[in-house]
PDB file of C-alpha atoms and ligand atoms in Angstrom:
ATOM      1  CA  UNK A   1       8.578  -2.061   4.579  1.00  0.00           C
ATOM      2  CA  UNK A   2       9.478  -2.599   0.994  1.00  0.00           C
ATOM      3  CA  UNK A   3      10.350  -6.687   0.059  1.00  0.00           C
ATOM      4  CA  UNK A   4      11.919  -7.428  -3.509  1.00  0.00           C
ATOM      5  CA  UNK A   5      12.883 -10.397  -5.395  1.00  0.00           C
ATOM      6  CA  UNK A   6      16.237  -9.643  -7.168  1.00  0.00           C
ATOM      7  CA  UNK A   7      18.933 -11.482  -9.298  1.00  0.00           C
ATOM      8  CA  UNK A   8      22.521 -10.109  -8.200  1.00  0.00           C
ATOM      9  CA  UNK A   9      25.271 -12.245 -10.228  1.00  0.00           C
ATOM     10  CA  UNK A  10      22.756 -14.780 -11.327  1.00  0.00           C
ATOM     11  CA  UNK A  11      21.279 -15.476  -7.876  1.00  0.00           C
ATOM     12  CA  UNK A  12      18.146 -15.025  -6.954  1.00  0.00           C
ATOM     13  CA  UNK A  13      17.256 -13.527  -3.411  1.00  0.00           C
ATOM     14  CA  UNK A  14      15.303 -10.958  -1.059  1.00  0.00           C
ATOM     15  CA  UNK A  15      16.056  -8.105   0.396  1.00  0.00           C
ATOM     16  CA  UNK A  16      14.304  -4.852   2.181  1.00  0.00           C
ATOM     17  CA  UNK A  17      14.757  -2.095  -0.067  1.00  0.00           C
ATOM     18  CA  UNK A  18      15.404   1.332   1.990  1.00  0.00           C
ATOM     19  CA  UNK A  19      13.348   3.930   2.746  1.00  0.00           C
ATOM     20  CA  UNK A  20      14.668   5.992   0.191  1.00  0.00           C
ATOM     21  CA  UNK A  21      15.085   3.188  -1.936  1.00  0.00           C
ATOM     22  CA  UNK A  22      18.208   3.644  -2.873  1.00  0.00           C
ATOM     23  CA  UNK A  23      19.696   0.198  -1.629  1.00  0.00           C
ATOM     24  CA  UNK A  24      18.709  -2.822  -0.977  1.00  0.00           C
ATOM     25  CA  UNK A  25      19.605  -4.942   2.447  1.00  0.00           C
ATOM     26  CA  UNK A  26      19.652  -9.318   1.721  1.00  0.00           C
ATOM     27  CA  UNK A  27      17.231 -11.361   3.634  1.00  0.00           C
ATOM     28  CA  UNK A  28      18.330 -14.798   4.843  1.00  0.00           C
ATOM     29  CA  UNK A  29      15.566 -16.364   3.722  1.00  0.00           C
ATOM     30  CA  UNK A  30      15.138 -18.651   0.692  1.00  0.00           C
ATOM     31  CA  UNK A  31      12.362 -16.675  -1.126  1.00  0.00           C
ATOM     32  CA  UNK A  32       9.090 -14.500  -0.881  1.00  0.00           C
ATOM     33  CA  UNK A  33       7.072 -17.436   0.309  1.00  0.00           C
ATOM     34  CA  UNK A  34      10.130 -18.462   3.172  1.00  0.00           C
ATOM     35  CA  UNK A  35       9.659 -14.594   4.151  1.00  0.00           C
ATOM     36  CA  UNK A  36       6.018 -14.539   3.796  1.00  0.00           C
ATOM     37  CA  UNK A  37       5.725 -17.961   6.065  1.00  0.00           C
ATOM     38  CA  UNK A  38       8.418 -16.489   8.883  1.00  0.00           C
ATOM     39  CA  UNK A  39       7.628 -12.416   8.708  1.00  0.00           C
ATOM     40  CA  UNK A  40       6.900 -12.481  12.492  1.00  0.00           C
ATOM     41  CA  UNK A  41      10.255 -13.788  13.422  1.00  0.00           C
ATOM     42  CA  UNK A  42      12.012 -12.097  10.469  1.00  0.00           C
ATOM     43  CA  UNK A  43      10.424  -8.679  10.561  1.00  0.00           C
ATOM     44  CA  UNK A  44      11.940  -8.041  14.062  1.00  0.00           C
ATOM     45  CA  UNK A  45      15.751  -8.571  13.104  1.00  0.00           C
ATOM     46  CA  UNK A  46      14.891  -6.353   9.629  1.00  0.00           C
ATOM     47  CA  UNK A  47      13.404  -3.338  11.610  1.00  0.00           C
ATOM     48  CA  UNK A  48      16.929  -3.167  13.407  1.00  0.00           C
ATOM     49  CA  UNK A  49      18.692  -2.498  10.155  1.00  0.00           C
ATOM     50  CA  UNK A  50      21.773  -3.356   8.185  1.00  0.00           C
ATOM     51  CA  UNK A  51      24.383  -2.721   5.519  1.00  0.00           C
ATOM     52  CA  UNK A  52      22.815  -3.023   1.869  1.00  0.00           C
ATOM     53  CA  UNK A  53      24.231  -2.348  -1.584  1.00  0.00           C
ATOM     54  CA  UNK A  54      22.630  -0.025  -4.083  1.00  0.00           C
ATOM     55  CA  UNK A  55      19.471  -0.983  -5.670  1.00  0.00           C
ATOM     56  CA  UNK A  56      21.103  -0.279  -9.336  1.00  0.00           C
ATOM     57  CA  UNK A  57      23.097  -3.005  -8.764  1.00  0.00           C
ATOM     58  CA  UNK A  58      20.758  -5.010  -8.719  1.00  0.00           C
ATOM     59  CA  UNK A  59      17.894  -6.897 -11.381  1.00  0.00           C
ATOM     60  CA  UNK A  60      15.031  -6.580  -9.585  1.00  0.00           C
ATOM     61  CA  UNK A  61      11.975  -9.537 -10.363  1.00  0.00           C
ATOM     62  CA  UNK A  62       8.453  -9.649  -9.744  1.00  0.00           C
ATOM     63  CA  UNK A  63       8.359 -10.061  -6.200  1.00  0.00           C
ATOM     64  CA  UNK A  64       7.163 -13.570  -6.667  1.00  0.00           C
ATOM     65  CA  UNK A  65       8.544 -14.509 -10.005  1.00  0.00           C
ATOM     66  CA  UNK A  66       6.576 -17.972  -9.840  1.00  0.00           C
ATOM     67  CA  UNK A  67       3.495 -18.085  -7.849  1.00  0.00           C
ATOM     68  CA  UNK A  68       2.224 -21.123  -7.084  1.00  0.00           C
ATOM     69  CA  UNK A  69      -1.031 -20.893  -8.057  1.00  0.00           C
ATOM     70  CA  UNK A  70      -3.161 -18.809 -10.671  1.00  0.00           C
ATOM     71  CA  UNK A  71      -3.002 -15.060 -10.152  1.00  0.00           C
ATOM     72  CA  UNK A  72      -6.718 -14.303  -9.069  1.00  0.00           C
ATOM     73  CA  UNK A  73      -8.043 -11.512 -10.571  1.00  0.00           C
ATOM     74  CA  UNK A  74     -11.605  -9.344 -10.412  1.00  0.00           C
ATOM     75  CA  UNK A  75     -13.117  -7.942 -13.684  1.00  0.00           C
ATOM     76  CA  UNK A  76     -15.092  -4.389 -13.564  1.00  0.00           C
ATOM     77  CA  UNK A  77     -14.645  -3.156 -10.427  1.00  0.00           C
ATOM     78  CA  UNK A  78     -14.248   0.666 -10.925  1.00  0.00           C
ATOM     79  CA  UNK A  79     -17.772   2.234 -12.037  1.00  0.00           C
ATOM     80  CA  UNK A  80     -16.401   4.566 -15.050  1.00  0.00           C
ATOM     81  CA  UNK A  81     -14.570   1.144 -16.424  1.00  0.00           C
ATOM     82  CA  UNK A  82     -17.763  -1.243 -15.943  1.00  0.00           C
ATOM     83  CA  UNK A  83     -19.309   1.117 -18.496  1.00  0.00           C
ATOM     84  CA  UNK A  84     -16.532   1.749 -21.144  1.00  0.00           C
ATOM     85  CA  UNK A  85     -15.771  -1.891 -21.527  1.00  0.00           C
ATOM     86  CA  UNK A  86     -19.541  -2.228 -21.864  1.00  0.00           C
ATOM     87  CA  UNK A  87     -19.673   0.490 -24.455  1.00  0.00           C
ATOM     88  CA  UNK A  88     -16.428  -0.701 -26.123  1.00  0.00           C
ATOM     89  CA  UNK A  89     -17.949  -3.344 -28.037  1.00  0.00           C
ATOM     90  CA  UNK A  90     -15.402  -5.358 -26.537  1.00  0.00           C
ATOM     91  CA  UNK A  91     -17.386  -7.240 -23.740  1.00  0.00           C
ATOM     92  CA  UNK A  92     -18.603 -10.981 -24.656  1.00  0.00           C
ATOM     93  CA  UNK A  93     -22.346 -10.531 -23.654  1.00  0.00           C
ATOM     94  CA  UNK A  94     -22.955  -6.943 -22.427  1.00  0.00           C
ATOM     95  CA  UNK A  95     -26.100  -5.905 -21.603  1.00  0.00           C
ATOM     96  CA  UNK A  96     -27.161  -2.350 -21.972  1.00  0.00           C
ATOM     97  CA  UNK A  97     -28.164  -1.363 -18.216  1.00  0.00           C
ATOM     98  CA  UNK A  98     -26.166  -4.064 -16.530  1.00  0.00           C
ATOM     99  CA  UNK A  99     -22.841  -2.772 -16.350  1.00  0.00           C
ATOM    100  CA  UNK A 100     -22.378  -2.449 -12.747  1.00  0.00           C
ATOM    101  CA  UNK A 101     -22.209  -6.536 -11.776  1.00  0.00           C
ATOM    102  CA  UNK A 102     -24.247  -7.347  -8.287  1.00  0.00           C
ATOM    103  CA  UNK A 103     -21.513 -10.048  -7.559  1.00  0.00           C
ATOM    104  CA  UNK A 104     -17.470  -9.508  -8.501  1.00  0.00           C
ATOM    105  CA  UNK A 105     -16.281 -10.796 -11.959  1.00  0.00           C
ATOM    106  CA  UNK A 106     -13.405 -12.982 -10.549  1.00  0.00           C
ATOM    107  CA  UNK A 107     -11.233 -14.772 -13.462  1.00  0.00           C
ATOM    108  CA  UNK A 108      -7.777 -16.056 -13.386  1.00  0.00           C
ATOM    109  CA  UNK A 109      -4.494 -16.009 -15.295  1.00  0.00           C
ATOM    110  CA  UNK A 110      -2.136 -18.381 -14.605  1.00  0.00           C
ATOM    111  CA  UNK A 111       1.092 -18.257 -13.108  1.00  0.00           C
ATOM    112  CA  UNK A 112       3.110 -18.482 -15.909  1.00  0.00           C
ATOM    113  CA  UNK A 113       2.128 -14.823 -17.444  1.00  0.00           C
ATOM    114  CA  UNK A 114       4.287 -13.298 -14.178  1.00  0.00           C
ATOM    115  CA  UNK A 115       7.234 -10.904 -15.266  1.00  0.00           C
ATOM    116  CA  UNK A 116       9.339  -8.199 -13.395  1.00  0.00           C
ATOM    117  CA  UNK A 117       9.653  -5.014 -13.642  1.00  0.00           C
ATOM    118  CA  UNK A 118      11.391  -3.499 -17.044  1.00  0.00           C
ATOM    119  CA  UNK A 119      10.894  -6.661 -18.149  1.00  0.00           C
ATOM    120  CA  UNK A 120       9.428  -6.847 -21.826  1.00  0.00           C
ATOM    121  CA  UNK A 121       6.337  -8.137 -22.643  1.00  0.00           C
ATOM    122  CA  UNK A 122       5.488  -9.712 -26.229  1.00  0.00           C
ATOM    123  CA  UNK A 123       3.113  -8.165 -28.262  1.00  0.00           C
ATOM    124  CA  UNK A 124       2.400 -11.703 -30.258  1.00  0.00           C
ATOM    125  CA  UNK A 125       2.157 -10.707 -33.398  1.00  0.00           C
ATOM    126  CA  UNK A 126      -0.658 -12.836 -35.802  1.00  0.00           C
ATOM    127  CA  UNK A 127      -2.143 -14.129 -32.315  1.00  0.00           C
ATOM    128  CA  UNK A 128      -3.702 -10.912 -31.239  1.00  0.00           C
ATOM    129  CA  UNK A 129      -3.707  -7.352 -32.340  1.00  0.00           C
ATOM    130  CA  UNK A 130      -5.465  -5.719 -29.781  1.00  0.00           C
ATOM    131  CA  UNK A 131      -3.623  -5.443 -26.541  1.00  0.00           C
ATOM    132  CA  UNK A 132      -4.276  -3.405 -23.793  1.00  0.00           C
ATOM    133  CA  UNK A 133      -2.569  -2.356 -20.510  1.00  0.00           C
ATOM    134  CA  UNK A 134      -4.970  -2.605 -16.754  1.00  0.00           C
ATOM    135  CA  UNK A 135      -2.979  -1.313 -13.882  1.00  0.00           C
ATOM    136  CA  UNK A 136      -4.337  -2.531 -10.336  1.00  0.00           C
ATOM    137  CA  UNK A 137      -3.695  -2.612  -7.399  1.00  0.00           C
ATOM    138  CA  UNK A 138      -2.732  -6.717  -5.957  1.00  0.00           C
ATOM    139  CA  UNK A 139      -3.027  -8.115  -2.483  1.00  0.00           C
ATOM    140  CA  UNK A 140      -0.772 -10.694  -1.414  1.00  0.00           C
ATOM    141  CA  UNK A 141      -2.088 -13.216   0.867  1.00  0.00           C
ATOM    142  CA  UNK A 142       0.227 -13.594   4.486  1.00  0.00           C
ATOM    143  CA  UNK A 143      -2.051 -15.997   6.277  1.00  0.00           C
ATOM    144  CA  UNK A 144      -4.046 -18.826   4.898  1.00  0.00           C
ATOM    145  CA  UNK A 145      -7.776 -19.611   4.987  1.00  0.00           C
ATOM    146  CA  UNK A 146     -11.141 -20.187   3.960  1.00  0.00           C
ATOM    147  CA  UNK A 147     -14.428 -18.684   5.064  1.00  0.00           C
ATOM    148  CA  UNK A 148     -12.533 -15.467   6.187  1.00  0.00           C
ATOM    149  CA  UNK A 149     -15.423 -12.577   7.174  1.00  0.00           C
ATOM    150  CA  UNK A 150     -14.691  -9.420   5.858  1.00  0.00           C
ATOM    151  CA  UNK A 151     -13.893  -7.620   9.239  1.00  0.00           C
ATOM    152  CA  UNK A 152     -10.974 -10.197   9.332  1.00  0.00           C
ATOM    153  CA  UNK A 153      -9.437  -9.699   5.703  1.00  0.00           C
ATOM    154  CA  UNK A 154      -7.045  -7.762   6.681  1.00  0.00           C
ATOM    155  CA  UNK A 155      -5.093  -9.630   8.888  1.00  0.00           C
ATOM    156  CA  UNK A 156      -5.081 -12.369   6.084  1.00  0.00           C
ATOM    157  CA  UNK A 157      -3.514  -9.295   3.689  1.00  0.00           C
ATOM    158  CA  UNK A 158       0.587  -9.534   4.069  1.00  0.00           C
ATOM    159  CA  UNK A 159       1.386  -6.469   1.776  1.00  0.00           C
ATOM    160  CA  UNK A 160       0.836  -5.082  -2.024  1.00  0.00           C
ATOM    161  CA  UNK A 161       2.516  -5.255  -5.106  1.00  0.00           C
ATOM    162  CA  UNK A 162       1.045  -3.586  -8.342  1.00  0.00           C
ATOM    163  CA  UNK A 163      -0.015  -5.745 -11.103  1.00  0.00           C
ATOM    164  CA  UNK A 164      -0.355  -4.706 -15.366  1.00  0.00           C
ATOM    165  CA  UNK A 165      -3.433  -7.128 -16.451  1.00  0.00           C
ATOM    166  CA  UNK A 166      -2.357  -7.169 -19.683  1.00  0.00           C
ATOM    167  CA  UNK A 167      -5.174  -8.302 -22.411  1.00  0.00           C
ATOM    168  CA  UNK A 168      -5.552  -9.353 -25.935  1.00  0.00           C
ATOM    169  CA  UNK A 169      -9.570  -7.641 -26.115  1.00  0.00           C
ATOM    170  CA  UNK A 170      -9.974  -9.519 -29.360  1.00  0.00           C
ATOM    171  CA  UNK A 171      -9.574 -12.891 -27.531  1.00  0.00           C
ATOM    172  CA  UNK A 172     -11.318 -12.082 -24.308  1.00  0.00           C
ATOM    173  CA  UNK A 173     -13.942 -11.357 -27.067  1.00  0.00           C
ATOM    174  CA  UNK A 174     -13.962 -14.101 -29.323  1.00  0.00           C
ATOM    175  CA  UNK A 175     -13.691 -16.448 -26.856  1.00  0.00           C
ATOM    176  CA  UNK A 176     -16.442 -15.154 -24.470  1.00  0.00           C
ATOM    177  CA  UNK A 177     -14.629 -16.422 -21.302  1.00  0.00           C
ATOM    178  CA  UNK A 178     -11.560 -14.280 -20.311  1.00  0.00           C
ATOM    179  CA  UNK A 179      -8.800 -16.670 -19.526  1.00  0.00           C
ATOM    180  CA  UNK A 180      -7.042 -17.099 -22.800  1.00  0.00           C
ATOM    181  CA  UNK A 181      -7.186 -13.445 -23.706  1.00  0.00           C
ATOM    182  CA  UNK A 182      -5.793 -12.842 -20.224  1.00  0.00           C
ATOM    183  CA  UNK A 183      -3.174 -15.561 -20.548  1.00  0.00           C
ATOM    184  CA  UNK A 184      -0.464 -15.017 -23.207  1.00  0.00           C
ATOM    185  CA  UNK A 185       3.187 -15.390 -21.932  1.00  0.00           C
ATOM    186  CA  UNK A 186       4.639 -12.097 -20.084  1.00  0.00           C
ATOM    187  CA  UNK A 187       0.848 -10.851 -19.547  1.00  0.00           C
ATOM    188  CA  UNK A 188       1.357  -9.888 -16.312  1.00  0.00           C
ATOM    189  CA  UNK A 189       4.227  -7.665 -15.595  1.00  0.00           C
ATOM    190  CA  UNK A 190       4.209  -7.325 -11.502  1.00  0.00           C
ATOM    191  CA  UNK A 191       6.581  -5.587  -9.032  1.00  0.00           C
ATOM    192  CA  UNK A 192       8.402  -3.622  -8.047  1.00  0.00           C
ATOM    193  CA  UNK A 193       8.110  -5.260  -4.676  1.00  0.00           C
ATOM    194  CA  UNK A 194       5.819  -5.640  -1.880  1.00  0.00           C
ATOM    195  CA  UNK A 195       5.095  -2.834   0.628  1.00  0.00           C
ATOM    196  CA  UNK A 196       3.961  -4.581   3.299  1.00  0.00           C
ATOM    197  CA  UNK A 197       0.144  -3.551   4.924  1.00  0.00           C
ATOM    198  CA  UNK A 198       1.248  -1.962   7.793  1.00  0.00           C
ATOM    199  CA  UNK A 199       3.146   0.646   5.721  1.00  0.00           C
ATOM    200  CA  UNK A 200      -0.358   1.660   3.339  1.00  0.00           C
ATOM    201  CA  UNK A 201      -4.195   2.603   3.783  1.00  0.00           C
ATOM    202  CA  UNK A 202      -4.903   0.107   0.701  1.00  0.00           C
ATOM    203  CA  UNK A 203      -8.570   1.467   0.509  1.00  0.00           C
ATOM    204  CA  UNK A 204      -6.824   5.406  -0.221  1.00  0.00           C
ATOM    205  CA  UNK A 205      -4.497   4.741  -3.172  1.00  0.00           C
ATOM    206  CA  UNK A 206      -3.533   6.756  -5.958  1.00  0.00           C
ATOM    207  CA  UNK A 207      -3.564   4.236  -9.305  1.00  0.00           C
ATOM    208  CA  UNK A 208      -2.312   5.699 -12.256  1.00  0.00           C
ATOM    209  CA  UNK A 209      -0.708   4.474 -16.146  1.00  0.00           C
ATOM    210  CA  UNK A 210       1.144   6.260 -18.667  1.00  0.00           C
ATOM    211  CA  UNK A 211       1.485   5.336 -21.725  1.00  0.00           C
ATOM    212  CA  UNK A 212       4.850   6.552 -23.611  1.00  0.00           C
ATOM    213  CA  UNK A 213       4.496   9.551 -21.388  1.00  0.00           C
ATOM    214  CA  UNK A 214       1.315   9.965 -21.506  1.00  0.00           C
ATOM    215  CA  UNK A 215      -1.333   9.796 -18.691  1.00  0.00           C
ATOM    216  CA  UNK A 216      -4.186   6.879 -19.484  1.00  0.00           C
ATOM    217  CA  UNK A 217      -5.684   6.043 -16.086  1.00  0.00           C
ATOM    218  CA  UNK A 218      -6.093   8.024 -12.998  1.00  0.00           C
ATOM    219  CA  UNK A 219      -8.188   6.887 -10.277  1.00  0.00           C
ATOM    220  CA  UNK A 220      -7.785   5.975  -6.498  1.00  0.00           C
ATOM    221  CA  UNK A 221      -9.067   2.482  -4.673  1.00  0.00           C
ATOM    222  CA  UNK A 222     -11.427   3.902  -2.671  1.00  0.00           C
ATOM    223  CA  UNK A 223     -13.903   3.761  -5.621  1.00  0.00           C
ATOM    224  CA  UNK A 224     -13.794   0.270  -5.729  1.00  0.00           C
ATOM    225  CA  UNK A 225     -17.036  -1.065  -6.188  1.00  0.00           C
ATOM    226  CA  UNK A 226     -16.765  -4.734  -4.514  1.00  0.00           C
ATOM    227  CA  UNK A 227     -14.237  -3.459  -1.376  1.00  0.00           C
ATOM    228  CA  UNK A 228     -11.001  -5.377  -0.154  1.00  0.00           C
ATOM    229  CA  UNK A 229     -12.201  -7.095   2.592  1.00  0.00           C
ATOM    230  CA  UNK A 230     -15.271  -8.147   0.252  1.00  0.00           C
ATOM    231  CA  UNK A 231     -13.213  -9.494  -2.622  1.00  0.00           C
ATOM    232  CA  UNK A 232     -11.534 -11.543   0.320  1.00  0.00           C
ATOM    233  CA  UNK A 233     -14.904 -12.748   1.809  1.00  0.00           C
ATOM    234  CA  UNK A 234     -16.156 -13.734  -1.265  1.00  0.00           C
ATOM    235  CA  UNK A 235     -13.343 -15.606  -2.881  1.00  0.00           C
ATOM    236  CA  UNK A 236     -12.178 -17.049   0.222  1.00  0.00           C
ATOM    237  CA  UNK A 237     -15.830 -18.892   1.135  1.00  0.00           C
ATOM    238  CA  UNK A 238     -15.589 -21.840  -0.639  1.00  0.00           C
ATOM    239  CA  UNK A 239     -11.809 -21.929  -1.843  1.00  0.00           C
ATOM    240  CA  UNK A 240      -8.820 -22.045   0.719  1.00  0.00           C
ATOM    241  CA  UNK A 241      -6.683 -18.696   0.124  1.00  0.00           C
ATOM    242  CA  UNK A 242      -2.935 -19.643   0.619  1.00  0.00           C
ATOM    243  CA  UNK A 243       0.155 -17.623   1.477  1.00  0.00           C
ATOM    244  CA  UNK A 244       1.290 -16.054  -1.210  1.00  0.00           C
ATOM    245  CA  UNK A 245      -1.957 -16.059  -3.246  1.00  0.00           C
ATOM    246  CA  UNK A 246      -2.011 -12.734  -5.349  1.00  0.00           C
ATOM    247  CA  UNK A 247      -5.358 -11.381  -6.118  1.00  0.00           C
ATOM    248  CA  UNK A 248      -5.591  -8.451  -8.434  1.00  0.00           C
ATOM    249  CA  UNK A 249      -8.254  -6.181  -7.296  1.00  0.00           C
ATOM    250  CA  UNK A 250      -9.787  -4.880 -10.948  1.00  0.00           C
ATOM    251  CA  UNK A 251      -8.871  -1.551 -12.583  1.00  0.00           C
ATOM    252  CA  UNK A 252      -9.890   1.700 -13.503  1.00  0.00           C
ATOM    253  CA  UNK A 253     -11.489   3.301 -16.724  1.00  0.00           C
ATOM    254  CA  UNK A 254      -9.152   5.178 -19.189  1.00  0.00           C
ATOM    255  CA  UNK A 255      -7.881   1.832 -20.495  1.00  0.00           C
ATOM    256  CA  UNK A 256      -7.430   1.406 -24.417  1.00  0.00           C
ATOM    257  CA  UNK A 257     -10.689   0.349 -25.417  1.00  0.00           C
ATOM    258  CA  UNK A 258     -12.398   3.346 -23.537  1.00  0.00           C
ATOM    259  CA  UNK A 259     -11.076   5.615 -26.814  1.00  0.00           C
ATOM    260  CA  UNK A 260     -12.904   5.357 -29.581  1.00  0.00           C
ATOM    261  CA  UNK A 261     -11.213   4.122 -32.037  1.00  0.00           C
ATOM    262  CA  UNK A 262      -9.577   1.736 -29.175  1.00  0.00           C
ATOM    263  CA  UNK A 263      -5.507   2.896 -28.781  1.00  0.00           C
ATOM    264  CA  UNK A 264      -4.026  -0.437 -28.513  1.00  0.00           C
ATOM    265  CA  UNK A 265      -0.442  -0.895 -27.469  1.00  0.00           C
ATOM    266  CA  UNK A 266       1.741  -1.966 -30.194  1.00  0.00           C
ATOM    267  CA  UNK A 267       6.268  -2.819 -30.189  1.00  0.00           C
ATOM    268  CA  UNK A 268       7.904   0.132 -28.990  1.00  0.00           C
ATOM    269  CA  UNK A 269       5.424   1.514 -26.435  1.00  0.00           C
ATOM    270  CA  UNK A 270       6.180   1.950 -22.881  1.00  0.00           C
ATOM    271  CA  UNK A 271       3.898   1.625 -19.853  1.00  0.00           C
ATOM    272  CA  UNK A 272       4.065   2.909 -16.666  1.00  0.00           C
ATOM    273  CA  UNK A 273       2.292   2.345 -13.666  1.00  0.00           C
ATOM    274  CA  UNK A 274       2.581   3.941 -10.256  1.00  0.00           C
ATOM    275  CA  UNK A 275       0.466   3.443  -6.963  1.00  0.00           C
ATOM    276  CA  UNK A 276       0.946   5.335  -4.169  1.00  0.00           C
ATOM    277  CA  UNK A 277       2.632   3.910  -1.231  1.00  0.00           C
ATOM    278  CA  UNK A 278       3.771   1.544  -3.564  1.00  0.00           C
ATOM    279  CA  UNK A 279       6.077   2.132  -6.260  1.00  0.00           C
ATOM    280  CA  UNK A 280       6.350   2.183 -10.001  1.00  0.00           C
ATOM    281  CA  UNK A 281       6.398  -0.529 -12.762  1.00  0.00           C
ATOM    282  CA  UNK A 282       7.633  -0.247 -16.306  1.00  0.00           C
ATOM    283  CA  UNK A 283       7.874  -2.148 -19.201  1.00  0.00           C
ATOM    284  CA  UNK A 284       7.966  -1.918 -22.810  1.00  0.00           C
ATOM    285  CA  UNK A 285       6.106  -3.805 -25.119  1.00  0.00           C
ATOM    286  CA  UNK A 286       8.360  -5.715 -27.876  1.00  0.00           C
TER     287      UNK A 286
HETATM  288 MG1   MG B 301      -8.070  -6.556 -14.959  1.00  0.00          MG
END
């Protein structure tokens, strides 16, 4: 199934979309995290269907326009990526050899970078001039918990959204740690709903960005180098994962700074990203 956040008339509110997405069905519930919380009382009564007005009619928002919490994210976790942010020059500390990390990169951005899909997202002029797009692939956390194993993670998993991890590379630089470069307002466009896990092998997805039109990234997330249920394990051990926690899962090469000279997004472009199973997002950069 297919869960979106929407604004219809000023209200905010969820709905299944169909299908064939083509409309979009209310939920009586009072957000993502209400429907997260209750999905195994509310999925029943969805299943059975219902009347639901046409998705253009509607503004769909990130799926969780306001997470509580930071969006958790992992750094370098596609192979052909490790090495061309290595090579890029970009990379605070790089070591020639090292690329591939022996534990996950995990970094956060915080809550308040979330936008929706065809949103726009601000290129900040005199703050940064080297942005880049990262599409990946984000898990959204149904149940709660700490020490999860990794043959469990997937019952913790309630669905996927996609995520754009948008950077300023000249501030991740600069200032050696990644949060601030990772953090500007509308840096992380997200949507265009959830599909939830049943629907999707997550570890068999097609991940792909265009830029104006043009294809950037194309990869698929069973070359991830630290796997779902690791990432889980991992970040879960010491730290209690909520419901509703969003943890973007790293992304593949073919980003801006692989090109040499870097092709950095600048007002007027338009990015695209589509995984399978999932969806599309777009926005364009202003
Ligand atoms: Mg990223």
């Amino acid at each position: 199934m297919k869960l979106a956040t929407f604004d219809v008339g000023g209200t905010v509110r969820v709905g299944l979309v169909s299908e064939d997405e083509t409309t979009i069905q209310l939920i009586a519930a009072t957000d993502m995290l209400d429907v997260i919380t209750r999905w195994d009382a509310l999925s029943g009564s969805l299943a059975a269907g219902g009347e639901g007005v046409p998705l253009s009619s509607v503004k769909l928002l990130a799926p969780i326009p306001h997470p509580r919490r930071n969006i958790i994210c992992v750094g370098k976790n596609y192979r052909d990526h490790a090495k061309e942010f290595a090579q890029s020059g970009f990379e605070a500390g790089a070591v020639a050899g090292a690329e591939i990390d022996t534990h996950p990169a995990v970094f956060s951005k915080p809550a308040s970078t979330v936008v929706g899909p065809d949103a726009v997202v601000e290129t900040h002029p005199g703050v940064t001039d080297a942005i880049d797009y990262e599409v990946e692939l984000a898990l959204v956390i149904g149940r709660g918990g700490r020490g999860i194993k990794a043959a469990d993670a997937f019952k913790h998993i309630f669905g996927y959204t996609i995520v754009n991890d948008v950077t300023a590379r000249d501030i991740q630089k600069n200032h050696k740690q990644w949060f601030l470069g990772k953090s500007l307002d509308t840096f992380c466009p997200m949507g265009p709903w959830i599909t939830t896990a049943d629907a999707v092998d997550a570890e068999n997805l097609d991940v792909k960005t265009w830029v104006n039109g043009e294809l950037r990234q194309d990869a698929n997330t069973r070359d991830l180098i630290f796997t779902i249920p690791s990432l889980i394990e991992t970040i879960s051990a010491g730290m209690t994962l909520e419901p509703g926690d969003i943890i973007a899962t790293g992304t593949p090469s073919g980003v801006g700074i692989g090109f040499k000279p870097p092709r950095f997004l600048k007002a007027g472009d338009v990015v695209k990203l589509s995984i399978s199973g999932i969806g599309e997002l777009t926005n364009r950069f202003v």
